[in-house]
XYZ file of C-alpha atoms in Angstrom:
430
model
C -175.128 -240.578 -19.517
C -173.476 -238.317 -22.196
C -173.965 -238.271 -25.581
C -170.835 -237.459 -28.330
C -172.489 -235.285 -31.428
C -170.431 -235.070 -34.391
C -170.087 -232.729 -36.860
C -168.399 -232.873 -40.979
C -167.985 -229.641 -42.470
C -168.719 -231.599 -45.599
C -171.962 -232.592 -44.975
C -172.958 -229.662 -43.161
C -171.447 -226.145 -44.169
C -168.539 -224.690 -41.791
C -170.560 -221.282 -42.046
C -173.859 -222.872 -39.563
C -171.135 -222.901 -37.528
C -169.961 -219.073 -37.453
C -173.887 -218.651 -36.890
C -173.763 -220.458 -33.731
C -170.293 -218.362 -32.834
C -172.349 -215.041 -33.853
C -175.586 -216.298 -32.007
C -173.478 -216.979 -28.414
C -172.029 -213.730 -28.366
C -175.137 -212.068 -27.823
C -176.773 -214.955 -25.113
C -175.186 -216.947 -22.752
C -176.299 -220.126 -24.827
C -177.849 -221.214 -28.071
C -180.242 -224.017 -28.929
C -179.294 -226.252 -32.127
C -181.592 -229.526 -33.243
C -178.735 -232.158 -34.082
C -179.114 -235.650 -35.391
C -178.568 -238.732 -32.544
C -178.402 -242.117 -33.279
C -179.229 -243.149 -29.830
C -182.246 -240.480 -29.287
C -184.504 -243.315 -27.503
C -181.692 -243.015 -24.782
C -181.304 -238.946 -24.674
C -182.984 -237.837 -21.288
C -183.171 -234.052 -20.862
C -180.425 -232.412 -19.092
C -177.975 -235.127 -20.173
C -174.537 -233.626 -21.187
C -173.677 -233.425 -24.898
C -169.955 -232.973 -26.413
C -169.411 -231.764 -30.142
C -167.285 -233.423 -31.762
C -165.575 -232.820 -35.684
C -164.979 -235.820 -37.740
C -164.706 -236.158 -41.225
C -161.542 -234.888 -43.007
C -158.944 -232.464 -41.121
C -158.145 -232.074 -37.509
C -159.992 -233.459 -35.346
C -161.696 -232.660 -31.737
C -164.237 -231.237 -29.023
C -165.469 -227.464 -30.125
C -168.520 -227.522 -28.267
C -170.472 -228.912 -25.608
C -173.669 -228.132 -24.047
C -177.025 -230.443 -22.871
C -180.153 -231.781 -24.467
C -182.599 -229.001 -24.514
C -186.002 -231.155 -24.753
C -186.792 -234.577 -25.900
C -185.962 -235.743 -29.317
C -188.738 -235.374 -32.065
C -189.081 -236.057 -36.285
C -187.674 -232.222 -37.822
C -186.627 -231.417 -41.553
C -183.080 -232.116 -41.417
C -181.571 -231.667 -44.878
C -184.802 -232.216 -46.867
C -185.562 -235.252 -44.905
C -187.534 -236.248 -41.788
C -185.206 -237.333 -39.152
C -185.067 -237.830 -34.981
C -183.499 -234.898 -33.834
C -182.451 -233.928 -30.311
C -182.670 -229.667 -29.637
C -179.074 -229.215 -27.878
C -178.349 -226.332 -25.701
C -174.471 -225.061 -26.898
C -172.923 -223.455 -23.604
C -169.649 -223.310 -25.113
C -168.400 -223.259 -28.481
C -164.761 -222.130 -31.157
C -164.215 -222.350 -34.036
C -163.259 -225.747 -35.257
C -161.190 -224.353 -37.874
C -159.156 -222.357 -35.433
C -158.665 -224.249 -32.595
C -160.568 -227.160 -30.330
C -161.420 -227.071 -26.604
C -160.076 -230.479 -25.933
C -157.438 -231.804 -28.700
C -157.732 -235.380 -30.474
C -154.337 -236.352 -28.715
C -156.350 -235.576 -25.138
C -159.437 -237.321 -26.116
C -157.504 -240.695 -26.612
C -157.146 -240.648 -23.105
C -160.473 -241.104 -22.544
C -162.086 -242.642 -25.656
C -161.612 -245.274 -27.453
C -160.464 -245.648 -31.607
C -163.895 -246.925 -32.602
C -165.646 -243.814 -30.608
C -163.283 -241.312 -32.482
C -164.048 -242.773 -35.532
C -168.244 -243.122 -34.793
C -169.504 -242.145 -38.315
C -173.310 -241.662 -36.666
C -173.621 -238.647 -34.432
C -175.002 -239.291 -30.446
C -173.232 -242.204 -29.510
C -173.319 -242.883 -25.491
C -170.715 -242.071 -23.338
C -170.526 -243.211 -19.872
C -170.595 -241.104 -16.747
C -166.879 -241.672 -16.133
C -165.706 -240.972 -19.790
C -167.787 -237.789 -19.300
C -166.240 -236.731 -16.351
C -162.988 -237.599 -17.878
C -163.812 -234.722 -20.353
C -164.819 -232.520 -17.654
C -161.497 -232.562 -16.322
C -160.132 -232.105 -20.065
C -162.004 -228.896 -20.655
C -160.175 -225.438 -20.128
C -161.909 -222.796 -17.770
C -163.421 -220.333 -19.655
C -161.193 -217.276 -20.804
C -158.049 -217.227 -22.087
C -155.761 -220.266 -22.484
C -157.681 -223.074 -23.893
C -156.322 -225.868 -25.762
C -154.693 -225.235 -29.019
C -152.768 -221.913 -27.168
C -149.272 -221.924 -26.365
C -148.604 -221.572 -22.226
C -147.828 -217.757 -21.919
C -144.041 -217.433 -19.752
C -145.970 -216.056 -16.674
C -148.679 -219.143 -16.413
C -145.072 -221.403 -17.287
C -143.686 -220.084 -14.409
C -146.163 -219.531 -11.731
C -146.746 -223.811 -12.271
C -143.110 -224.436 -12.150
C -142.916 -222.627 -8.751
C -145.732 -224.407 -7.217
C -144.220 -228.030 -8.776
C -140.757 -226.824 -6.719
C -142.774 -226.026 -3.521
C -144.430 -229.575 -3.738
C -140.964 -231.108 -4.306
C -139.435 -229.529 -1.508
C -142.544 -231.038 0.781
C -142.268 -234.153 -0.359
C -138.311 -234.582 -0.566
C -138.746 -233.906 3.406
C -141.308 -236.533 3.666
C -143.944 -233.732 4.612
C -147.587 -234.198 3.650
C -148.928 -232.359 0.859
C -152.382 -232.441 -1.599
C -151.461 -232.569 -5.261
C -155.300 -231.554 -5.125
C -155.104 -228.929 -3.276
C -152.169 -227.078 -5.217
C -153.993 -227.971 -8.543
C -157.345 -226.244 -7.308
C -154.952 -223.269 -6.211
C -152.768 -223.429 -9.808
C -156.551 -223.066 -11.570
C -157.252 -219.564 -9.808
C -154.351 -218.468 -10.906
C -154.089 -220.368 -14.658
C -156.975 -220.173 -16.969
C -156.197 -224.190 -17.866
C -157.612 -227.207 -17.483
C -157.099 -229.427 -14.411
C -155.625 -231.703 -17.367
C -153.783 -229.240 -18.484
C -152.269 -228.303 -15.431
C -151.487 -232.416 -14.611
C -149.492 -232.227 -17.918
C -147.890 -229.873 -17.384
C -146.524 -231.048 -14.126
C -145.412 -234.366 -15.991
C -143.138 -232.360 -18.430
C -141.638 -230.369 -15.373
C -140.702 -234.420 -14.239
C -139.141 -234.308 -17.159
C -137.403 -231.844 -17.323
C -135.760 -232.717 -14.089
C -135.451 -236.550 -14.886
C -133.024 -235.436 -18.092
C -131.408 -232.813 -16.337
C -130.786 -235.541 -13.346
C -132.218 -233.831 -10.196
C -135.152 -235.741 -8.556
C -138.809 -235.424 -9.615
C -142.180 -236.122 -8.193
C -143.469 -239.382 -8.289
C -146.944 -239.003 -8.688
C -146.003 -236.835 -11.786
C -144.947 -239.499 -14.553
C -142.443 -238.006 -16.756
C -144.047 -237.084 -19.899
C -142.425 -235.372 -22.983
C -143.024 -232.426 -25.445
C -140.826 -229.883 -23.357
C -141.880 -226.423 -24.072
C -137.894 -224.073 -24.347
C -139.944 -221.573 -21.875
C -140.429 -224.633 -19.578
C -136.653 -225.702 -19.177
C -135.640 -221.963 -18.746
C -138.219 -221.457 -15.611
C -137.229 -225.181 -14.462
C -133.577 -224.005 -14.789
C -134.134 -220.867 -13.200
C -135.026 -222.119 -10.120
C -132.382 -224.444 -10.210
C -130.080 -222.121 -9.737
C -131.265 -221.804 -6.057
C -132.280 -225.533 -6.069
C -129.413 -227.658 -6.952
C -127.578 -228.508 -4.388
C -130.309 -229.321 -1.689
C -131.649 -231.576 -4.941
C -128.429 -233.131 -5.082
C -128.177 -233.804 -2.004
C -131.778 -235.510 -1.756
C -131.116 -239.074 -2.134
C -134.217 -241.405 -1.996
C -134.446 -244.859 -1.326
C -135.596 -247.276 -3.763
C -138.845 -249.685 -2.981
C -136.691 -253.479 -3.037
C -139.515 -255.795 -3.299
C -138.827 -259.375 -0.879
C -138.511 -260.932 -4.007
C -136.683 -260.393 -7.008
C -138.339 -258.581 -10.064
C -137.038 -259.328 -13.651
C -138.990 -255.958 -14.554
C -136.077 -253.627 -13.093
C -133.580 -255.103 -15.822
C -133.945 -253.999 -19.443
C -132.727 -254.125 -22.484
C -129.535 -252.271 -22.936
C -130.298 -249.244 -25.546
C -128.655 -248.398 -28.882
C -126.291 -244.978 -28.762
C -125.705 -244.400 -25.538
C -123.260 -241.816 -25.573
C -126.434 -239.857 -27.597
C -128.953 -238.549 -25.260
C -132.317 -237.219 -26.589
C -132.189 -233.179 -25.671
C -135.486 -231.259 -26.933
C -134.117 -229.001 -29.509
C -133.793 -225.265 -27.378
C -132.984 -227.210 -24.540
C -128.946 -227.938 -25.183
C -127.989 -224.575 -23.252
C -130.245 -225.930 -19.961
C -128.469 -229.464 -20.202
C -125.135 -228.102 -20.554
C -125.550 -226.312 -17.465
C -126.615 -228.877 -15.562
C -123.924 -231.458 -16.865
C -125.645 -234.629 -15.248
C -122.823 -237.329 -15.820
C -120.518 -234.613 -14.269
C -123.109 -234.296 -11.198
C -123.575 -237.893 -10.830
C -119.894 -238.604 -10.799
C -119.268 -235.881 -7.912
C -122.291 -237.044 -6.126
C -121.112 -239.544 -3.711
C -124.487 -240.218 -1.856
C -126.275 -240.773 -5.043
C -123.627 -243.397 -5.791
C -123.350 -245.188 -2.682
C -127.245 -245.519 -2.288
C -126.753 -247.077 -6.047
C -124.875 -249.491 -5.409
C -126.769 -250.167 -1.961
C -129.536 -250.582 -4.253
C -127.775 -253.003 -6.715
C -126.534 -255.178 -3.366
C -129.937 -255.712 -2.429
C -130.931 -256.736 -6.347
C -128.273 -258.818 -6.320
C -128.900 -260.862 -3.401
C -132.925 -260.847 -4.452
C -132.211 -262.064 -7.591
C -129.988 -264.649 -6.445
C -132.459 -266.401 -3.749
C -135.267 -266.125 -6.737
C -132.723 -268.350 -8.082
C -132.858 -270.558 -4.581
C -128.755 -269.370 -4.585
C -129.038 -268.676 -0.962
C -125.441 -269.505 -0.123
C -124.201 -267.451 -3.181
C -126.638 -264.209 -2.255
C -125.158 -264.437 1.372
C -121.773 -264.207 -0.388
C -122.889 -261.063 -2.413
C -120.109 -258.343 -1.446
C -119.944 -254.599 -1.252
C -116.172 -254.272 -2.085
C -116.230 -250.785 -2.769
C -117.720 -250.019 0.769
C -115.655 -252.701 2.419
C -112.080 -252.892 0.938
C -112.109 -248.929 -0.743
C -113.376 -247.397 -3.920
C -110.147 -248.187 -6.410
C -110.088 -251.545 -7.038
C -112.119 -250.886 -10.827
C -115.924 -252.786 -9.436
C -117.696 -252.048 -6.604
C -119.881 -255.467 -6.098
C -118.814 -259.136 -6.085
C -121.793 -261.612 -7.072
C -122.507 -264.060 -8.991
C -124.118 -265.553 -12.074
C -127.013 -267.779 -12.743
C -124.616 -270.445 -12.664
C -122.956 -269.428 -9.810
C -119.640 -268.518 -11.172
C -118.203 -264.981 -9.475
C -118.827 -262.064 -11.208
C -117.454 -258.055 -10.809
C -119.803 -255.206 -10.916
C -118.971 -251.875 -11.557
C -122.180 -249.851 -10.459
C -123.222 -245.992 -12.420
C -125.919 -244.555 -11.056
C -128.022 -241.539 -12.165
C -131.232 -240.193 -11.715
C -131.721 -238.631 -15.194
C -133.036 -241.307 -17.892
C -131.587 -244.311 -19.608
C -129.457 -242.957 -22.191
C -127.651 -240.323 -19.860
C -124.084 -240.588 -20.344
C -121.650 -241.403 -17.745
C -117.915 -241.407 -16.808
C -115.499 -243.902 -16.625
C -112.000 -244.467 -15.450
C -108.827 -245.806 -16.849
C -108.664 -248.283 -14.255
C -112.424 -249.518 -14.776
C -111.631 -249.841 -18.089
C -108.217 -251.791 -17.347
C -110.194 -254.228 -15.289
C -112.972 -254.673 -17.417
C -110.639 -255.904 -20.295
C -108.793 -257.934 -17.809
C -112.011 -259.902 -15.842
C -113.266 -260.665 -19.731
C -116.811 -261.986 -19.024
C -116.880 -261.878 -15.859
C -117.037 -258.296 -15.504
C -120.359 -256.515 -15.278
C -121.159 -252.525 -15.432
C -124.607 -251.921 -14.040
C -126.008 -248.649 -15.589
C -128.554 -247.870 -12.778
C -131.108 -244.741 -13.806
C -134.322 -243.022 -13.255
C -132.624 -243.557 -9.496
C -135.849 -242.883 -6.871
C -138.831 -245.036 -5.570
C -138.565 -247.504 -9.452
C -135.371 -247.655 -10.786
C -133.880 -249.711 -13.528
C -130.714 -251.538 -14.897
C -129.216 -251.829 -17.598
C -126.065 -254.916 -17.972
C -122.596 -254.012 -20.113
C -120.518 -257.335 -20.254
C -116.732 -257.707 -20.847
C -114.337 -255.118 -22.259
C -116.537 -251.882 -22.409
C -114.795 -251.124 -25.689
C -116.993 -253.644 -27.068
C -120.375 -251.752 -25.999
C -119.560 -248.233 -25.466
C -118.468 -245.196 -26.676
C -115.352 -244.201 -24.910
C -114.009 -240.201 -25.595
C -111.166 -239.123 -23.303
C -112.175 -235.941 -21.402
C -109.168 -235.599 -19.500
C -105.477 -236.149 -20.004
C -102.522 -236.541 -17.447
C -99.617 -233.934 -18.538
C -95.736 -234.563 -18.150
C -93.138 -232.643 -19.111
C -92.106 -234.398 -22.447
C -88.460 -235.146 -23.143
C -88.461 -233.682 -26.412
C -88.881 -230.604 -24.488
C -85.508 -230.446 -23.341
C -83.771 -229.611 -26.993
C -86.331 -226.828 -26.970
C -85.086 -224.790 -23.765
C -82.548 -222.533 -25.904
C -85.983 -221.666 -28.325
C -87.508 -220.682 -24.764
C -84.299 -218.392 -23.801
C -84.692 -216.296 -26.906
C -88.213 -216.384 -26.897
C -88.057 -214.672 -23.034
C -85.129 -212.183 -23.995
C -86.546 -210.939 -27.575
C -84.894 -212.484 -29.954
């Protein structure tokens, strides 16, 4: 068991506090009698996190173990059950926390953050959860930016682990973690964070990620300069890696969604538009003909899963890779069909950066989306790997997208010609 003490500066002075501080750095530890509302439960030994509530930030800024068993002591001119705590490890609340309120609501629930009473039970796991939370002592605790040299010592080790597992090698995300915390005075939380915002940094910037390492935002500028610095080595072995999506036997309604508002508008971090303009993804994806023929592999498969969900079997054997079959030209890559069963053209854009990464498309896709009406489809297939998704544009793409030119074919214009005695003088000085 664990027990969570809080502490309000307002109903017990911020400057006991800086006496604890003052007390630690001349002993390794410091005892404190603090108030517990579940003191029949407190066995010696048992681990004890400190906890600020009241008005203000929030968070754990200490944490230690009960000392000896609970007894009556003046506590503010009253008699009350106190429990003597043993602080190991304290900061200054005002400063700075050892694990932040955003970090704790991993592992606690609303009504424990907002406990009024101080000692309320925590479970072994919840505790052990915190554990992991806490920084190793030193420098580089919570509330501390990531220095460039601890940024780029993780985003090494993240690459090495990609490269293992893009070869289908075995690896220990354990094992490199354990390494990562001789080398980075975090926490093993920390460090697991930090990994997720390397995911996404490669998930916007379209190159593939690890997939034990959920994409998680908050990208750091120093992170997507490291990230692109190793890119620069990276890229096209990561382009090149193509995986295979999991196709369950039977369809899944879960890998269609919702189609999202401004899609020609992705979301960049602000300090990251130099790294994504680098690493143009639509331009990638559009070059990259592996990633789009395992897309549309992909979308085959949906297609006939979704279709025998339906009990269409005759239409899902009908389900045609044109594209593969007749030629890449023709303005769709997939024949299917509808719920109904009436025949439907798919035009399939796949990348693996996230849903609202912008894409090209051609004059002639365009063309035969007008002309098929509603019968024309444009899968937008992203987060490409192990899970990816769809999105569905129906009918003229006008209607649903934002269409800029980026290229224009150049004649000679017949205009010109009434122009060629302006060019004469022009090349003999006059």
């Amino acid at each position: 068991m664990a027990l969570l003490m809080t502490w309000k500066p307002e109903h017990w002075p911020h400057e006991n506090i800086l006496r604890l501080l003052e007390s630690l750095q001349a002993d390794e530890s410091v005892v404190e009698p603090w108030r517990v509302q579940a003191y029949r439960q407190a066995r010696l030994g048992d681990r004890v996190w400190i906890f600020r509530q009241g008005r203000g930030r929030r968070g754990i800024f200490g944490v230690g173990e009960v000392a000896a068993l609970p007894g009556l002591q003046d506590h503010q001119g009253k008699k009350r059950m106190m429990v003597p705590v043993r602080i190991r490890r304290l900061v200054d609340p005002e400063k700075r926390f050892l694990i932040s309120l955003a970090d704790l609501r991993r592992v606690l629930s609303e009504t424990e953050l907002n406990t009024q009473a101080s000692g309320r039970t925590l479970t072994d796991d919840q505790s052990a959860a915190l554990e992991k939370l806490l920084p190793v002592e030193g420098v580089g605790v919570e509330g501390t930016d990531w220095t460039d040299a601890e940024v780029a010592t993780l985003v090494a080790d993240y690459f090495a682990m990609l490269r293992k597992e893009i070869a289908e090698q075995f690896y220990s995300k354990t094992e490199h973690r354990r390494a990562l915390l001789r080398q980075i005075n975090r926490s093993e939380g920390a460090i697991e964070r930090k990994h997720q915002n390397v995911s996404a940094v490669l998930r916007k910037l379209g190159f593939p990620w690890i997939d034990g390492y959920k994409p998680l935002g908050n990208i750091q500028t120093s992170l997507g300069v490291a990230v692109a610095h190793l890119l620069r080595d990276e890229r096209q072995a990561l382009d090149a890696a193509v995986q295979k999506p999991i196709v369950s036997p039977s369809f899944s309604a879960e890998v269609f969604v919702d189609r999202p508002d401004g899609l020609a508008q992705p979301s960049v971090p602000d300090g990251f538009e130099p790294v994504a303009r680098k690493f143009d993804v639509a331009k990638r994806d559009a070059k990259n003909r592996e990633l789009g023929k395992a897309g549309e592999e992909f979308v085959v498969a949906i297609e006939q899963s979704r279709l025998r969900d339906l009990g269409m079997h005759r239409q899902a054997a009908g389900v045609t890779w044109i594209s593969r079959d007749q030629g890449d030209g023709l303005g769709y890559d997939i024949r299917s069909f509808d719920d109904c069963g009436e025949q439907i053209f798919i035009e399939v854009k796949t990348t693996r950066g996230e849903i609202n990464t912008p894409f090209f498309v051609s004059e002639r896709e365009r063309a035969v989306a007008e002309k098929k009406g509603y019968k024309y489809r444009l899968y937008r297939v992203f987060c490409f790997g192990k899970r990816p998704q769809i999105y569905v544009v129906k009918g003229a793409l006008e209607q649903t997208l934002q269409l800029r030119p980026t290229v224009y074919r150049a004649f000679v214009s017949p205009a010109a010609a009434g122009n060629r005695m302006g060019d004469e003088e022009v090349r003999h000085g006059r």
